[in-house]
Short mmCIF file of C-alpha atoms and ligand atoms in Angstrom, two decimals:
data_model
loop_
_atom_site.label_atom_id
_atom_site.label_comp_id
_atom_site.label_asym_id
_atom_site.label_seq_id
_atom_site.Cartn_x
_atom_site.Cartn_y
_atom_site.Cartn_z
CA MET K 213 -2.69 -25.04 82.44
CA ILE K 214 -2.09 -28.18 80.29
CA ALA K 215 -2.81 -31.51 81.93
CA THR K 216 -0.06 -34.18 81.44
CA LEU K 217 0.08 -37.78 81.84
CA ASP K 218 0.46 -37.33 85.50
CA ASP K 219 -3.10 -36.24 85.50
CA LEU K 220 -4.55 -39.18 83.68
CA ASP K 221 -6.13 -42.31 85.21
CA VAL K 222 -4.64 -44.65 82.61
CA GLU K 223 -5.74 -48.14 83.72
CA GLY K 224 -8.24 -49.73 81.38
CA THR K 225 -8.66 -46.30 79.36
CA THR K 226 -8.46 -46.27 75.59
CA VAL K 227 -6.25 -43.37 74.66
CA GLY K 228 -5.76 -41.88 71.22
CA VAL K 229 -2.18 -40.70 70.98
CA ARG K 230 -1.24 -38.23 68.20
CA VAL K 231 2.53 -38.45 67.50
CA ASP K 232 4.77 -36.94 64.85
CA VAL K 233 6.57 -39.55 62.97
CA ASN K 234 7.00 -37.93 59.62
CA SER K 235 10.25 -39.24 58.61
CA PRO K 236 12.35 -39.68 55.56
CA ILE K 237 11.30 -42.58 53.37
CA ASP K 238 13.28 -44.97 51.30
CA ASP K 239 12.53 -46.05 47.80
CA ASP K 240 10.62 -49.06 48.76
CA ASP K 241 8.06 -46.77 50.54
CA THR K 242 9.43 -47.86 53.95
CA LEU K 243 10.75 -45.85 57.04
CA ALA K 244 14.29 -44.80 56.27
CA ASP K 245 15.09 -43.19 59.88
CA ASP K 246 13.27 -43.93 63.03
CA ALA K 247 14.48 -41.12 65.10
CA ARG K 248 11.09 -39.43 65.43
CA LEU K 249 9.59 -42.71 66.31
CA ARG K 250 12.16 -43.38 69.29
CA ALA K 251 11.27 -40.03 70.57
CA HIS K 252 7.72 -41.10 71.39
CA VAL K 253 8.73 -44.40 72.94
CA ASP K 254 8.54 -42.92 76.52
CA THR K 255 4.99 -41.71 76.17
CA LEU K 256 3.65 -44.76 74.53
CA SER K 257 5.28 -47.29 76.83
CA GLU K 258 4.22 -45.37 79.91
CA LEU K 259 0.67 -45.60 78.80
CA LEU K 260 0.90 -49.23 77.78
CA GLU K 261 2.55 -50.17 81.07
CA ARG K 262 0.10 -48.32 83.13
CA GLY K 263 -2.48 -50.55 81.56
CA GLY K 264 -3.96 -48.31 78.92
CA GLN K 265 -5.07 -49.43 75.33
CA VAL K 266 -3.20 -47.02 72.63
CA ALA K 267 -4.50 -46.07 69.21
CA VAL K 268 -1.65 -44.11 67.61
CA LEU K 269 -2.51 -41.33 65.16
CA ALA K 270 -0.06 -39.84 62.79
CA HIS K 271 0.67 -38.17 59.45
CA GLN K 272 3.55 -38.98 56.97
CA GLY K 273 4.47 -36.51 54.15
CA ARG K 274 2.19 -34.45 52.23
CA PRO K 275 -0.12 -35.32 49.35
CA GLY K 276 1.70 -35.66 46.09
CA GLY K 277 5.05 -36.20 47.73
CA ASP K 278 7.16 -39.23 47.29
CA ASP K 279 7.14 -39.66 51.24
CA PHE K 280 3.34 -39.66 51.33
CA VAL K 281 3.11 -43.28 52.37
CA SER K 282 1.40 -45.51 54.67
CA LEU K 283 2.10 -46.09 58.25
CA ALA K 284 2.62 -49.71 58.00
CA SER K 285 6.45 -49.87 58.22
CA HIS K 286 6.26 -47.36 61.08
CA ALA K 287 3.91 -49.72 62.93
CA ASP K 288 6.50 -52.52 62.30
CA ARG K 289 9.37 -50.40 63.60
CA LEU K 290 7.35 -49.43 66.67
CA SER K 291 6.72 -53.01 67.59
CA THR K 292 10.43 -53.45 67.66
CA LEU K 293 11.03 -50.33 69.81
CA LEU K 294 8.14 -51.15 72.13
CA ASP K 295 9.34 -54.90 72.28
CA GLN K 296 5.64 -55.85 72.10
CA PRO K 297 3.13 -56.60 69.10
CA VAL K 298 1.81 -53.40 67.57
CA ASP K 299 -1.18 -53.86 65.20
CA TYR K 300 -1.63 -51.71 62.06
CA VAL K 301 -4.95 -51.24 60.51
CA ASP K 302 -5.26 -49.46 57.12
CA ALA K 303 -7.97 -47.24 58.19
CA THR K 304 -8.17 -44.15 60.32
CA PHE K 305 -11.74 -43.33 61.27
CA SER K 306 -14.02 -45.90 59.50
CA GLU K 307 -15.87 -48.80 61.15
CA ALA K 308 -12.69 -50.88 60.35
CA ALA K 309 -10.69 -48.32 62.45
CA ARG K 310 -13.27 -48.29 65.37
CA GLU K 311 -13.30 -52.02 65.43
CA ALA K 312 -9.46 -52.30 65.69
CA VAL K 313 -9.64 -49.75 68.63
CA ARG K 314 -12.42 -51.71 70.32
CA ASP K 315 -10.54 -54.96 69.97
CA LEU K 316 -7.59 -53.82 71.89
CA SER K 317 -6.83 -55.55 74.99
CA ASN K 318 -5.07 -53.70 78.11
CA GLY K 319 -1.63 -52.79 77.22
CA GLY K 320 -2.49 -53.28 73.44
CA CYS K 321 -1.47 -50.77 70.78
CA VAL K 322 -2.55 -50.23 67.24
CA VAL K 323 -1.37 -47.60 64.56
CA LEU K 324 -4.06 -46.33 62.41
CA GLU K 325 -3.47 -45.31 58.83
CA ASN K 326 -1.82 -41.90 57.88
CA THR K 327 -4.37 -39.21 58.78
CA ARG K 328 -3.40 -37.19 55.53
CA PHE K 329 -4.87 -39.80 53.43
CA TYR K 330 -8.08 -38.11 54.22
CA SER K 331 -8.47 -34.60 52.83
CA GLU K 332 -9.87 -33.01 55.75
CA GLU K 333 -6.72 -33.74 57.64
CA TYR K 334 -4.72 -31.60 55.38
CA MET K 335 -6.87 -28.61 56.00
CA GLU K 336 -6.48 -25.85 58.68
CA PHE K 337 -9.81 -25.49 60.91
CA ASP K 338 -10.78 -23.70 63.91
CA PRO K 339 -11.19 -26.11 67.02
CA GLU K 340 -15.01 -26.08 66.84
CA ARG K 341 -15.16 -26.88 63.17
CA ALA K 342 -12.46 -29.50 63.52
CA ALA K 343 -14.43 -31.16 66.12
CA ARG K 344 -17.13 -31.77 63.40
CA THR K 345 -14.94 -33.46 60.97
CA HIS K 346 -15.29 -37.15 59.84
CA LEU K 347 -12.03 -37.94 61.74
CA VAL K 348 -13.00 -36.70 64.96
CA GLU K 349 -16.77 -37.89 64.81
CA GLY K 350 -15.57 -41.26 63.70
CA LEU K 351 -13.01 -41.70 66.42
CA GLU K 352 -14.52 -39.91 69.31
CA PRO K 353 -16.99 -42.82 70.16
CA VAL K 354 -14.15 -45.29 70.69
CA LEU K 355 -11.73 -43.11 72.60
CA ASP K 356 -11.89 -42.43 76.40
CA ALA K 357 -8.92 -39.77 76.31
CA TYR K 358 -6.65 -37.87 73.86
CA VAL K 359 -2.87 -37.46 74.30
CA ASN K 360 -0.93 -35.02 71.95
CA ASP K 361 2.66 -35.80 71.81
CA ALA K 362 3.28 -34.34 68.46
CA PHE K 363 4.99 -31.21 69.14
CA ALA K 364 6.59 -31.02 65.64
CA ALA K 365 3.13 -30.74 64.21
CA ALA K 366 1.67 -28.34 66.90
CA HIS K 367 1.76 -25.39 64.61
CA ARG K 368 -1.07 -27.18 62.46
CA SER K 369 -4.67 -26.74 63.16
CA GLN K 370 -5.78 -30.00 61.72
CA PRO K 371 -8.56 -32.24 63.16
CA SER K 372 -6.26 -34.76 64.74
CA LEU K 373 -4.49 -31.89 66.54
CA VAL K 374 -7.24 -29.46 67.44
CA GLY K 375 -10.45 -31.29 66.83
CA LEU K 376 -10.02 -34.33 69.16
CA PRO K 377 -8.98 -32.20 72.15
CA SER K 378 -12.19 -30.13 71.70
CA VAL K 379 -14.20 -33.23 72.54
CA LEU K 380 -12.25 -35.67 74.46
CA PRO K 381 -10.32 -35.12 78.15
CA SER K 382 -6.79 -34.25 76.76
CA TYR K 383 -3.18 -34.32 77.93
CA ALA K 384 0.21 -33.38 76.67
CA GLY K 385 2.53 -36.44 76.33
CA ARG K 386 6.07 -36.55 77.48
CA VAL K 387 7.74 -35.15 74.36
CA MET K 388 5.22 -32.34 74.14
CA GLU K 389 5.66 -31.58 77.95
CA SER K 390 9.55 -31.38 77.71
CA GLU K 391 9.44 -29.25 74.53
CA LEU K 392 6.93 -26.65 76.09
CA ASP K 393 9.22 -26.72 79.17
CA VAL K 394 12.40 -25.85 77.28
CA LEU K 395 11.22 -23.79 74.29
CA GLY K 396 8.40 -21.87 76.62
CA SER K 397 11.33 -20.59 79.04
CA ILE K 398 13.92 -19.17 76.61
CA GLU K 399 13.66 -15.83 78.16
CA GLU K 400 14.85 -17.19 81.54
CA THR K 401 18.06 -18.59 80.12
CA ASP K 402 21.34 -16.87 80.86
CA THR K 403 22.99 -14.07 78.67
CA PRO K 404 24.65 -13.29 76.36
CA ARG K 405 22.08 -15.29 74.14
CA VAL K 406 22.98 -15.95 70.48
CA TYR K 407 20.45 -17.19 67.89
CA VAL K 408 22.03 -19.02 65.00
CA LEU K 409 19.54 -19.07 62.12
CA GLY K 410 20.50 -21.26 59.09
CA GLY K 411 18.58 -23.80 56.91
CA ALA K 412 15.91 -23.03 54.21
CA LYS K 413 13.03 -21.88 56.07
CA VAL K 414 13.84 -18.21 55.26
CA SER K 415 10.51 -16.39 56.03
CA ASP K 416 10.22 -18.12 59.33
CA SER K 417 13.79 -17.50 60.13
CA ILE K 418 13.21 -13.77 59.52
CA ASP K 419 10.26 -13.82 61.67
CA VAL K 420 12.16 -15.24 64.47
CA ALA K 421 15.09 -12.64 64.00
CA TRP K 422 12.57 -9.79 64.17
CA SER K 423 10.95 -11.00 67.14
CA VAL K 424 14.02 -11.78 69.25
CA LEU K 425 15.64 -8.68 68.12
CA GLU K 426 12.83 -6.47 68.82
CA LYS K 427 12.17 -7.93 72.30
CA GLY K 428 15.80 -7.84 73.34
CA LEU K 429 15.94 -11.64 73.55
CA ALA K 430 18.85 -11.81 71.34
CA ASP K 431 22.45 -10.39 71.89
CA HIS K 432 23.45 -11.58 68.51
CA VAL K 433 21.75 -13.32 65.45
CA LEU K 434 24.43 -15.32 63.47
CA THR K 435 23.03 -16.23 59.86
CA ALA K 436 23.99 -19.24 57.76
CA GLY K 437 22.53 -21.49 55.28
CA VAL K 438 19.93 -20.23 52.74
CA VAL K 439 19.07 -17.71 55.29
CA GLY K 440 22.59 -16.32 55.36
CA ASN K 441 22.52 -16.12 51.48
CA VAL K 442 19.41 -14.02 51.57
CA PHE K 443 21.06 -11.51 54.01
CA LEU K 444 24.25 -11.28 52.09
CA ILE K 445 22.02 -10.39 48.89
CA ALA K 446 20.12 -7.94 51.10
CA ASP K 447 23.42 -6.54 52.21
CA GLY K 448 24.31 -5.85 48.32
CA VAL K 449 26.68 -8.80 47.88
CA ASP K 450 26.48 -10.36 44.34
CA LEU K 451 26.08 -14.25 45.14
CA GLY K 452 25.71 -14.82 41.51
CA ASP K 453 22.86 -16.50 39.39
CA ALA K 454 22.85 -19.97 40.78
CA SER K 455 22.07 -18.86 44.49
CA SER K 456 19.76 -16.09 43.28
CA ASP K 457 17.88 -18.44 40.97
CA PHE K 458 17.59 -20.86 43.80
CA ILE K 459 16.33 -18.26 46.24
CA TYR K 460 13.82 -17.10 43.54
CA ASP K 461 12.61 -20.59 42.68
CA GLN K 462 12.00 -21.32 46.49
CA GLY K 463 9.72 -18.24 46.62
CA TYR K 464 11.99 -16.34 48.96
CA TRP K 465 12.87 -13.32 46.85
CA ASP K 466 10.47 -10.93 48.67
CA GLU K 467 12.28 -11.95 51.85
CA ILE K 468 15.44 -9.90 50.78
CA ASP K 469 13.63 -6.73 51.30
CA ARG K 470 12.58 -7.75 54.80
CA ALA K 471 16.10 -8.84 55.45
CA ALA K 472 17.27 -5.42 54.34
CA ASP K 473 14.81 -3.78 56.66
CA LEU K 474 16.06 -5.98 59.48
CA LEU K 475 19.54 -5.07 58.67
CA ASP K 476 18.83 -1.22 58.87
CA ALA K 477 16.94 -1.64 62.09
CA TYR K 478 19.25 -4.07 64.03
CA GLY K 479 22.33 -4.46 61.85
CA ASP K 480 24.77 -3.91 64.95
CA ARG K 481 23.50 -7.28 66.19
CA ILE K 482 23.20 -9.38 63.02
CA ALA K 483 26.33 -11.08 61.68
CA LEU K 484 26.67 -12.28 58.08
CA PRO K 485 28.93 -14.75 56.57
CA ARG K 486 32.37 -13.55 55.47
CA ASP K 487 32.95 -16.35 53.09
CA VAL K 488 30.99 -19.15 51.09
CA ALA K 489 31.97 -22.49 49.80
CA VAL K 490 31.10 -23.46 46.22
CA ALA K 491 31.78 -26.58 44.14
CA ARG K 492 34.61 -26.16 41.67
CA ASP K 493 36.21 -28.96 39.78
CA ASP K 494 34.07 -31.36 41.83
CA ASP K 495 35.83 -29.99 45.14
CA ARG K 496 34.87 -27.56 47.92
CA HIS K 497 36.35 -24.07 46.99
CA GLU K 498 36.01 -21.09 49.49
CA LEU K 499 35.56 -17.65 48.29
CA GLY K 500 35.69 -14.40 50.52
CA VAL K 501 32.63 -12.04 50.14
CA ASN K 502 35.02 -9.60 48.42
CA ALA K 503 35.81 -12.22 45.90
CA LEU K 504 32.06 -12.76 44.92
CA PRO K 505 30.28 -13.35 42.59
CA PRO K 506 31.35 -16.72 42.09
CA GLY K 507 31.95 -18.65 38.70
CA ASP K 508 29.11 -19.52 36.25
CA GLY K 509 26.72 -22.05 37.83
CA GLU K 510 28.42 -21.99 41.25
CA ALA K 511 26.17 -21.69 44.15
CA ALA K 512 26.92 -20.87 47.80
CA MET K 513 26.46 -24.13 49.51
CA ASP K 514 28.12 -23.65 52.89
CA ILE K 515 29.62 -21.04 55.18
CA GLY K 516 33.54 -20.87 54.88
CA ASN K 517 36.34 -20.85 57.46
CA SER K 518 36.73 -17.20 58.16
CA THR K 519 32.79 -17.05 58.80
CA LEU K 520 33.49 -19.78 61.23
CA ASP K 521 36.29 -18.07 62.88
CA TYR K 522 34.16 -14.91 63.10
CA TYR K 523 31.10 -16.89 64.63
CA ARG K 524 33.46 -18.85 67.12
CA ARG K 525 34.60 -15.28 68.56
CA ILE K 526 30.96 -14.26 69.12
CA LEU K 527 29.97 -17.51 70.50
CA SER K 528 32.90 -17.74 72.90
CA ASP K 529 31.18 -15.32 75.06
CA ALA K 530 27.81 -16.78 74.87
CA GLU K 531 25.83 -18.40 77.93
CA THR K 532 22.93 -19.50 75.76
CA VAL K 533 22.72 -20.45 72.12
CA ILE K 534 19.65 -21.47 70.17
CA LEU K 535 20.26 -22.89 66.63
CA ASN K 536 17.83 -23.76 63.78
CA GLY K 537 18.82 -25.02 60.41
CA PRO K 538 22.15 -26.56 58.83
CA ALA K 539 24.78 -24.05 58.04
CA GLY K 540 25.15 -25.59 54.57
CA VAL K 541 24.00 -28.40 52.23
CA PHE K 542 24.92 -31.04 54.72
CA GLU K 543 23.60 -34.05 52.58
CA ASP K 544 26.88 -33.34 50.33
CA GLU K 545 29.85 -34.31 52.21
CA ARG K 546 31.67 -31.37 50.74
CA PHE K 547 29.64 -29.00 52.38
CA GLN K 548 29.15 -30.47 55.81
CA THR K 549 32.21 -28.54 57.53
CA GLY K 550 29.85 -25.56 58.23
CA THR K 551 27.26 -27.53 60.19
CA GLN K 552 29.84 -29.77 61.82
CA GLU K 553 32.11 -26.95 63.28
CA LEU K 554 29.28 -24.48 64.08
CA TYR K 555 27.13 -26.97 65.85
CA GLY K 556 30.28 -28.54 67.50
CA VAL K 557 31.28 -25.16 69.01
CA ALA K 558 27.64 -24.63 70.42
CA THR K 559 27.95 -27.83 72.28
CA ASP K 560 30.49 -26.12 74.54
CA ILE K 561 28.14 -23.34 75.54
CA PRO K 562 26.37 -23.81 78.79
CA THR K 563 22.77 -23.74 77.45
CA SER K 564 22.54 -25.25 73.83
CA ILE K 565 19.10 -25.47 72.29
CA VAL K 566 18.70 -26.82 68.84
CA GLY K 567 15.37 -27.08 66.58
CA GLY K 568 14.69 -28.69 63.28
CA GLY K 569 14.12 -32.13 61.89
CA ASP K 570 16.90 -31.70 59.23
CA THR K 571 19.03 -30.10 61.54
CA ALA K 572 18.72 -33.05 64.04
CA ALA K 573 19.15 -35.52 61.13
CA ALA K 574 22.29 -33.75 59.99
CA LEU K 575 23.62 -33.70 63.50
CA ARG K 576 23.12 -37.38 63.72
CA THR K 577 24.92 -37.97 60.38
CA LEU K 578 27.78 -35.87 61.41
CA GLY K 579 27.83 -37.31 65.09
CA VAL K 580 27.77 -34.04 66.79
CA GLU K 581 26.07 -34.50 70.10
CA GLY K 582 25.95 -32.90 73.71
CA PHE K 583 23.28 -30.17 73.33
CA SER K 584 21.05 -29.23 76.34
CA HIS K 585 17.95 -30.00 74.35
CA VAL K 586 17.54 -31.09 70.59
CA SER K 587 13.76 -30.23 69.72
CA THR K 588 11.83 -32.78 67.66
CA GLY K 589 10.15 -29.68 65.79
CA GLY K 590 11.30 -27.51 62.97
CA GLY K 591 8.58 -25.14 62.03
CA ALA K 592 6.83 -25.52 65.46
CA ALA K 593 10.11 -24.67 67.25
CA LEU K 594 10.59 -21.58 65.19
CA ARG K 595 7.00 -20.36 65.91
CA MET K 596 7.50 -20.95 69.65
CA LEU K 597 10.72 -18.85 69.45
CA THR K 598 8.56 -15.89 68.36
CA ALA K 599 6.47 -16.35 71.36
CA GLU K 600 3.42 -17.16 69.18
CA SER K 601 0.94 -19.65 70.55
CA LEU K 602 0.63 -22.96 69.01
CA PRO K 603 -2.90 -24.07 67.84
CA ALA K 604 -2.62 -27.51 69.05
CA VAL K 605 -1.07 -26.28 72.39
CA THR K 606 -4.15 -23.90 72.69
CA ALA K 607 -6.41 -26.71 72.08
CA LEU K 608 -4.84 -28.67 74.96
CA GLU K 609 -5.25 -25.62 77.12
CA ASN K 610 -8.94 -25.38 76.42
CA ALA K 611 -9.54 -29.09 76.55
CA PRO K 612 -12.78 -30.30 78.32
CA GLN K 613 -12.59 -31.53 81.93
CA ARG K 614 -11.03 -34.73 82.68
CA PRO K 615 -11.34 -37.77 85.21
CA ALA K 616 -9.07 -37.38 88.21
CA ALA K 617 -5.61 -39.26 88.23
CA ASP K 618 -5.40 -42.46 89.95
CA ASP K 619 -2.86 -41.11 92.59
N1 LIG V 112 23.37 -22.69 51.14
C1 LIG V 112 22.38 -23.63 51.04
N2 LIG V 112 21.86 -23.70 49.84
C2 LIG V 112 20.87 -24.47 49.62
N3 LIG V 112 20.26 -25.33 50.57
C3 LIG V 112 20.94 -25.25 51.75
C4 LIG V 112 21.92 -24.37 52.02
N4 LIG V 112 22.10 -24.46 53.43
C5 LIG V 112 21.25 -25.47 53.93
N5 LIG V 112 20.56 -25.88 53.08
C6 LIG V 112 19.46 -26.75 53.07
O1 LIG V 112 18.65 -26.69 53.99
C7 LIG V 112 17.69 -27.64 54.33
C8 LIG V 112 17.28 -27.81 55.89
O2 LIG V 112 16.64 -26.65 56.24
P1 LIG V 112 15.28 -26.47 57.16
O3 LIG V 112 14.24 -27.35 56.60
O4 LIG V 112 15.09 -25.03 57.43
O5 LIG V 112 15.98 -27.16 58.37
P2 LIG V 112 14.95 -27.91 59.65
O6 LIG V 112 14.30 -29.04 59.04
O7 LIG V 112 16.14 -28.32 60.50
O8 LIG V 112 14.07 -26.76 60.24
C9 LIG V 112 18.69 -28.95 53.98
O9 LIG V 112 18.01 -29.81 53.11
C10 LIG V 112 19.97 -28.19 53.43
O10 LIG V 112 20.47 -28.85 52.35
O1 LIG V 113 7.99 -32.57 59.88
C1 LIG V 113 7.32 -31.54 60.26
O2 LIG V 113 7.68 -30.25 60.42
P1 LIG V 113 9.20 -29.76 60.17
O3 LIG V 113 9.64 -29.96 58.83
O4 LIG V 113 8.91 -28.12 60.44
O5 LIG V 113 10.03 -30.44 61.20
C2 LIG V 113 6.14 -32.01 60.98
O6 LIG V 113 5.51 -33.28 60.68
C3 LIG V 113 4.91 -31.11 60.15
O7 LIG V 113 4.70 -31.55 58.76
P2 LIG V 113 4.27 -30.43 57.65
O8 LIG V 113 5.28 -29.28 57.62
O9 LIG V 113 3.97 -31.24 56.61
O10 LIG V 113 2.81 -30.17 58.23
#
């Protein structure tokens, strides 16, 4: 049983709130998209309005990446979204950070620096060991409670996610609560239930496909994106060198054998693309699977119209659809059709659940809306769909005793 904000006596309490605001970043190192920040506004404003003091903890990017930047611009944006001043301090758990947290008055909010600027926060620990990291030992003395709203990072066992809830009374924020509610009860949704697996997380998607087919949760699995390309190769289709090299370079070559095993075991419930779109003379050009391989240097960048017709027929009977990953390279407007059409069809199905950071961004870009639930998580949502436990959620379940709520 996980405690929520309903169980927390907020007035006068200093709360460390872990959010996931890992976002696209512009060339000047500032925030390019605030969707993930907006998702946490309900949790943060509720805590502030109920008289708490809030220290926001978050990561941005991974060491070495162009998006591995400070949270200064996130704090600026948060101030606008919350319509109140939000301090920012370029420290996470040092004396400067503790001082900034101690200085908070009721209803005050400070954003601490990118947790991953410190190496421990990019390592995986069991909760006991995570409780003895510098981040946890540095912050614990100035916090009364911990709230985890970072569902999108809940598959990581890093100190700010599993260490703090080992030592502080801990609660799920509103985002976490709603994600667990929806993604934790997929088995109760109506059937026929169809899973659409696109995007580029091939290993994770194959794990999900195995799990939902084996457990009888999926009546059909439709494949698209890089996942669909891997299944086509596994089925003996020659996709040409460009797509094969891409799959090899991404480290997914071994997944072809796993996809082939899956087709052997459950091929009757797995649908593969019937055509693909490539770039030819700078335009989109569709090729039926029988016409493959494509020309030199041409890669399969999207699903084509006959695949869309085929998938539309399967989806026309569905009561529930769960989708993860774009159907094509949506960043290039020539290859947006697959994602736009496929996800568009899904909005007409009674229960439609979408997961994935890039997927959510694609849907915003393409103006596709009307789903029952759009998850803030990609990897975390996929992991939940395999009914695996998420370390940060387990840490909340095992968190220490808490003070009683005020009502
Ligand atoms: N056919 C394709 N070839 C190469 N990349 C693709 C293809 N289809 C989709 N993608 C890429 O997949 C990426 C998103 O996949 P993924 O990270 O799995 O999504 P999410 O973050 O929603 O879980 C996008 O950058 C998109 O360009
Ligand atoms: O963006 C995230 O996950 P996602 O790409 O699965 O949506 C989370 O912030 C986790 O980031 P990480 O995969 O660098 O640990």
